[in-house]
């Protein structure tokens, strides 16, 4: 699913109107209908109360159409419309439809004191996605009243006052919505941490814009959703054997951190890889062999750290980093491995302290094979590429880094971002705050490595692996809640995840 700019969305709407031989007001009706259907799936509309606050443009027109359709469903509706004499044509048409339906409209201005009874849902339909400058200060009292209300606030398309392709300043007035119901594709602003207080949750509603026009729009940003998942199914035949599904090596662990490597090992096999081998310090041997007998194990000469890397000739996929530490001897061993090992035909993923070792010796980055996968969290990423001022700065820096070295970077967090060497940036749609817990990243490394072993190309292994990691985390959270979720729970729900996605 492409993430389009406001200009591109406007162009797609225009093309849709031409191709489908409809008028803009028909798109408004579709938008309002999709919101009603979303609400109907969650509420008894004939027992619900809505306060709909509309602006003078097409977003306000959506709100007016919504009021009429909710009234048809026997919901109690109160409509506020901004007092003005420059309404859009389709806004005016929807005003007339409300008057014909005998639904009263109350005009408001900056001085109006709204009535928000405790039982009403506030529907924000003041400003849409096309906003290019902050809301005039005179409208601050209106936005403030909405934000101070104790009611649930649902924004139509975008929270009023929010920019889609740039960040708002702290002084800007923006509606703080509980839920945003956006149309056809997500807006970039919805996926950035700076806007968390404005958009706690969002859902994407289909209004049947011309999909060919969406797909032909040139955008580096994409949103990876469930719709793409069927392309990543890899079944097993009657005569399949383990050697068809990869031989994965996990190099990691140090004294006190063997658990990180163990989580990765378990995730590799749970993801469907054929074979997995651990390379750990001697102190990890008994732990691996007793805790996870399905894994083979090799050990370093050192008791408590990695001091030399093994021969990797027989392995097709190598995961480096979980729990490995940043000891000087480990750093030298890592350097020697990258400088002296032919990795041209290997699939490589580096995580955690493996990334920190690269940051300490940036010259080693040039030694990595093309499409090596790096999976940093923000602090590790900052050590690797340098600091940034905001999310747009981060995106620019990581994109340039990835294109320079031909690598794949997975920037972990909410809506985890995957940066590909061709310039594409994918935001992930799965996952939840409960996954912000120790070891979750080690599980992700194992899931991606497992799919690399099964034969996925690096891009596919990353995109599906990130989605699947979040999907399994969501399944775990749905069963046990977010607060107590731990990394092992994500692994335990991998079988459930596969069953739900592929049957």
mmCIF file of C-alpha atoms in Angstrom, residues 121-297:
data_model
loop_
_atom_site.group_PDB
_atom_site.id
_atom_site.type_symbol
_atom_site.label_atom_id
_atom_site.label_comp_id
_atom_site.label_asym_id
_atom_site.label_seq_id
_atom_site.Cartn_x
_atom_site.Cartn_y
_atom_site.Cartn_z
ATOM 1 C CA UNK A 121 -18.771 10.875 20.688
ATOM 2 C CA UNK A 122 -17.042 13.882 19.143
ATOM 3 C CA UNK A 123 -16.467 13.541 15.395
ATOM 4 C CA UNK A 124 -13.766 15.914 14.110
ATOM 5 C CA UNK A 125 -14.406 16.957 10.493
ATOM 6 C CA UNK A 126 -12.985 20.482 10.475
ATOM 7 C CA UNK A 127 -9.827 20.334 8.356
ATOM 8 C CA UNK A 128 -8.644 17.610 5.973
ATOM 9 C CA UNK A 129 -5.335 16.342 4.590
ATOM 10 C CA UNK A 130 -4.679 19.400 2.421
ATOM 11 C CA UNK A 131 -3.641 21.745 5.230
ATOM 12 C CA UNK A 132 -0.369 23.532 4.382
ATOM 13 C CA UNK A 133 -0.140 26.123 7.148
ATOM 14 C CA UNK A 134 -1.021 26.216 10.854
ATOM 15 C CA UNK A 135 -4.602 26.916 11.844
ATOM 16 C CA UNK A 136 -5.199 30.621 12.441
ATOM 17 C CA UNK A 137 -4.814 31.488 16.151
ATOM 18 C CA UNK A 138 -8.441 32.581 16.319
ATOM 19 C CA UNK A 139 -9.476 28.919 16.006
ATOM 20 C CA UNK A 140 -7.311 27.776 18.908
ATOM 21 C CA UNK A 141 -10.261 28.004 21.382
ATOM 22 C CA UNK A 142 -12.223 25.580 19.177
ATOM 23 C CA UNK A 143 -9.435 22.999 19.084
ATOM 24 C CA UNK A 144 -8.724 23.504 22.793
ATOM 25 C CA UNK A 145 -12.344 22.739 23.692
ATOM 26 C CA UNK A 146 -12.205 19.473 21.764
ATOM 27 C CA UNK A 147 -8.893 18.464 23.351
ATOM 28 C CA UNK A 148 -10.032 19.316 26.879
ATOM 29 C CA UNK A 149 -13.275 17.411 26.588
ATOM 30 C CA UNK A 150 -13.424 14.065 28.397
ATOM 31 C CA UNK A 151 -15.225 12.494 25.439
ATOM 32 C CA UNK A 152 -13.797 10.096 22.886
ATOM 33 C CA UNK A 153 -12.676 12.025 19.792
ATOM 34 C CA UNK A 154 -12.710 10.424 16.339
ATOM 35 C CA UNK A 155 -11.080 12.348 13.493
ATOM 36 C CA UNK A 156 -12.237 11.949 9.916
ATOM 37 C CA UNK A 157 -9.279 11.336 7.553
ATOM 38 C CA UNK A 158 -6.735 13.308 9.653
ATOM 39 C CA UNK A 159 -6.869 15.155 12.976
ATOM 40 C CA UNK A 160 -7.721 18.762 12.189
ATOM 41 C CA UNK A 161 -4.629 20.946 12.108
ATOM 42 C CA UNK A 162 -2.196 18.104 11.392
ATOM 43 C CA UNK A 163 0.223 18.389 8.470
ATOM 44 C CA UNK A 164 0.631 15.219 6.415
ATOM 45 C CA UNK A 165 4.112 15.686 4.956
ATOM 46 C CA UNK A 166 5.847 17.852 7.539
ATOM 47 C CA UNK A 167 5.898 18.178 11.304
ATOM 48 C CA UNK A 168 3.790 20.614 13.269
ATOM 49 C CA UNK A 169 5.396 22.942 15.769
ATOM 50 C CA UNK A 170 4.546 22.733 19.450
ATOM 51 C CA UNK A 171 2.569 25.966 19.147
ATOM 52 C CA UNK A 172 0.233 24.641 16.437
ATOM 53 C CA UNK A 173 -3.340 23.793 17.337
ATOM 54 C CA UNK A 174 -4.067 20.161 16.433
ATOM 55 C CA UNK A 175 -6.938 17.902 17.474
ATOM 56 C CA UNK A 176 -5.817 15.050 19.718
ATOM 57 C CA UNK A 177 -7.877 12.125 18.481
ATOM 58 C CA UNK A 178 -8.468 8.779 20.099
ATOM 59 C CA UNK A 179 -9.045 7.199 16.693
ATOM 60 C CA UNK A 180 -8.432 8.547 13.202
ATOM 61 C CA UNK A 181 -10.396 7.011 10.343
ATOM 62 C CA UNK A 182 -8.358 7.727 7.241
ATOM 63 C CA UNK A 183 -9.289 6.930 3.665
ATOM 64 C CA UNK A 184 -7.650 4.496 1.229
ATOM 65 C CA UNK A 185 -4.003 4.929 2.307
ATOM 66 C CA UNK A 186 -2.311 6.053 5.522
ATOM 67 C CA UNK A 187 -0.747 9.494 5.675
ATOM 68 C CA UNK A 188 2.954 9.687 6.477
ATOM 69 C CA UNK A 189 2.300 11.853 9.536
ATOM 70 C CA UNK A 190 0.355 9.017 11.165
ATOM 71 C CA UNK A 191 3.464 6.836 11.317
ATOM 72 C CA UNK A 192 5.842 9.276 13.014
ATOM 73 C CA UNK A 193 6.476 9.316 16.786
ATOM 74 C CA UNK A 194 6.252 13.112 16.979
ATOM 75 C CA UNK A 195 2.517 12.832 16.242
ATOM 76 C CA UNK A 196 1.679 10.182 18.812
ATOM 77 C CA UNK A 197 -0.404 12.540 20.954
ATOM 78 C CA UNK A 198 -2.558 13.492 17.954
ATOM 79 C CA UNK A 199 -3.127 9.959 16.638
ATOM 80 C CA UNK A 200 -3.391 7.225 19.240
ATOM 81 C CA UNK A 201 -4.831 4.736 16.768
ATOM 82 C CA UNK A 202 -5.903 4.798 13.144
ATOM 83 C CA UNK A 203 -7.839 2.594 10.743
ATOM 84 C CA UNK A 204 -7.715 2.721 6.962
ATOM 85 C CA UNK A 205 -11.125 2.728 5.265
ATOM 86 C CA UNK A 206 -11.575 1.753 1.632
ATOM 87 C CA UNK A 207 -13.522 4.291 -0.440
ATOM 88 C CA UNK A 208 -12.758 2.632 -3.795
ATOM 89 C CA UNK A 209 -10.371 5.205 -5.210
ATOM 90 C CA UNK A 210 -8.996 4.045 -8.554
ATOM 91 C CA UNK A 211 -6.317 1.585 -7.485
ATOM 92 C CA UNK A 212 -4.396 1.865 -10.737
ATOM 93 C CA UNK A 213 -3.988 5.588 -10.089
ATOM 94 C CA UNK A 214 -2.748 4.875 -6.566
ATOM 95 C CA UNK A 215 -0.253 2.277 -7.752
ATOM 96 C CA UNK A 216 1.061 4.443 -10.588
ATOM 97 C CA UNK A 217 1.865 7.280 -8.182
ATOM 98 C CA UNK A 218 5.584 7.583 -7.509
ATOM 99 C CA UNK A 219 6.263 7.339 -3.774
ATOM 100 C CA UNK A 220 9.219 5.919 -1.830
ATOM 101 C CA UNK A 221 6.955 5.179 1.136
ATOM 102 C CA UNK A 222 4.871 2.031 1.483
ATOM 103 C CA UNK A 223 2.745 0.503 4.237
ATOM 104 C CA UNK A 224 3.133 -3.274 4.542
ATOM 105 C CA UNK A 225 -0.210 -4.847 5.428
ATOM 106 C CA UNK A 226 -1.968 -8.194 5.563
ATOM 107 C CA UNK A 227 -2.899 -7.875 1.890
ATOM 108 C CA UNK A 228 0.693 -8.561 0.864
ATOM 109 C CA UNK A 229 1.116 -11.670 3.035
ATOM 110 C CA UNK A 230 -0.190 -14.347 0.594
ATOM 111 C CA UNK A 231 2.797 -13.636 -1.662
ATOM 112 C CA UNK A 232 5.122 -14.944 1.068
ATOM 113 C CA UNK A 233 3.674 -18.391 1.624
ATOM 114 C CA UNK A 234 6.204 -21.211 1.313
ATOM 115 C CA UNK A 235 4.720 -24.653 1.734
ATOM 116 C CA UNK A 236 6.318 -28.042 2.310
ATOM 117 C CA UNK A 237 5.790 -31.029 0.050
ATOM 118 C CA UNK A 238 5.468 -34.663 1.004
ATOM 119 C CA UNK A 239 9.106 -35.381 0.165
ATOM 120 C CA UNK A 240 10.617 -32.217 1.645
ATOM 121 C CA UNK A 241 13.666 -32.653 3.863
ATOM 122 C CA UNK A 242 15.424 -30.356 6.332
ATOM 123 C CA UNK A 243 18.309 -29.508 3.990
ATOM 124 C CA UNK A 244 15.879 -27.742 1.647
ATOM 125 C CA UNK A 245 15.092 -25.159 4.318
ATOM 126 C CA UNK A 246 18.472 -23.772 5.113
ATOM 127 C CA UNK A 247 21.400 -24.208 7.457
ATOM 128 C CA UNK A 248 21.576 -21.191 9.732
ATOM 129 C CA UNK A 249 24.461 -20.199 12.002
ATOM 130 C CA UNK A 250 23.874 -17.905 14.980
ATOM 131 C CA UNK A 251 27.046 -16.293 16.359
ATOM 132 C CA UNK A 252 26.404 -14.607 19.678
ATOM 133 C CA UNK A 253 26.236 -14.787 23.416
ATOM 134 C CA UNK A 254 28.660 -13.806 26.141
ATOM 135 C CA UNK A 255 28.746 -14.375 29.884
ATOM 136 C CA UNK A 256 25.363 -13.311 31.222
ATOM 137 C CA UNK A 257 23.875 -12.888 27.726
ATOM 138 C CA UNK A 258 23.511 -16.435 26.415
ATOM 139 C CA UNK A 259 19.748 -15.989 26.607
ATOM 140 C CA UNK A 260 19.808 -13.519 23.715
ATOM 141 C CA UNK A 261 21.405 -16.083 21.411
ATOM 142 C CA UNK A 262 18.986 -18.736 22.672
ATOM 143 C CA UNK A 263 15.957 -16.613 21.764
ATOM 144 C CA UNK A 264 17.346 -16.159 18.256
ATOM 145 C CA UNK A 265 18.047 -19.890 17.870
ATOM 146 C CA UNK A 266 14.506 -20.828 18.869
ATOM 147 C CA UNK A 267 13.023 -18.259 16.515
ATOM 148 C CA UNK A 268 15.069 -19.560 13.583
ATOM 149 C CA UNK A 269 13.647 -23.076 13.804
ATOM 150 C CA UNK A 270 10.134 -21.956 14.766
ATOM 151 C CA UNK A 271 10.166 -19.878 11.562
ATOM 152 C CA UNK A 272 10.648 -23.027 9.525
ATOM 153 C CA UNK A 273 14.393 -23.234 8.900
ATOM 154 C CA UNK A 274 15.797 -26.749 8.481
ATOM 155 C CA UNK A 275 18.906 -26.568 10.646
ATOM 156 C CA UNK A 276 20.375 -24.141 13.137
ATOM 157 C CA UNK A 277 23.732 -24.093 14.883
ATOM 158 C CA UNK A 278 24.833 -21.928 17.784
ATOM 159 C CA UNK A 279 28.354 -20.587 18.065
ATOM 160 C CA UNK A 280 28.744 -19.373 21.639
ATOM 161 C CA UNK A 281 31.401 -19.053 24.349
ATOM 162 C CA UNK A 282 32.040 -22.221 26.385
ATOM 163 C CA UNK A 283 29.816 -20.936 29.173
ATOM 164 C CA UNK A 284 26.859 -21.201 26.798
ATOM 165 C CA UNK A 285 27.306 -24.778 25.661
ATOM 166 C CA UNK A 286 25.328 -26.517 28.412
ATOM 167 C CA UNK A 287 22.643 -23.830 28.273
ATOM 168 C CA UNK A 288 22.040 -24.298 24.554
ATOM 169 C CA UNK A 289 22.182 -28.091 24.645
ATOM 170 C CA UNK A 290 19.802 -28.448 27.573
ATOM 171 C CA UNK A 291 17.420 -25.552 26.839
ATOM 172 C CA UNK A 292 17.089 -26.125 23.111
ATOM 173 C CA UNK A 293 18.082 -29.649 22.042
ATOM 174 C CA UNK A 294 16.908 -29.018 18.469
ATOM 175 C CA UNK A 295 19.928 -26.740 17.952
ATOM 176 C CA UNK A 296 23.466 -27.911 17.316
ATOM 177 C CA UNK A 297 26.217 -26.094 19.218
#
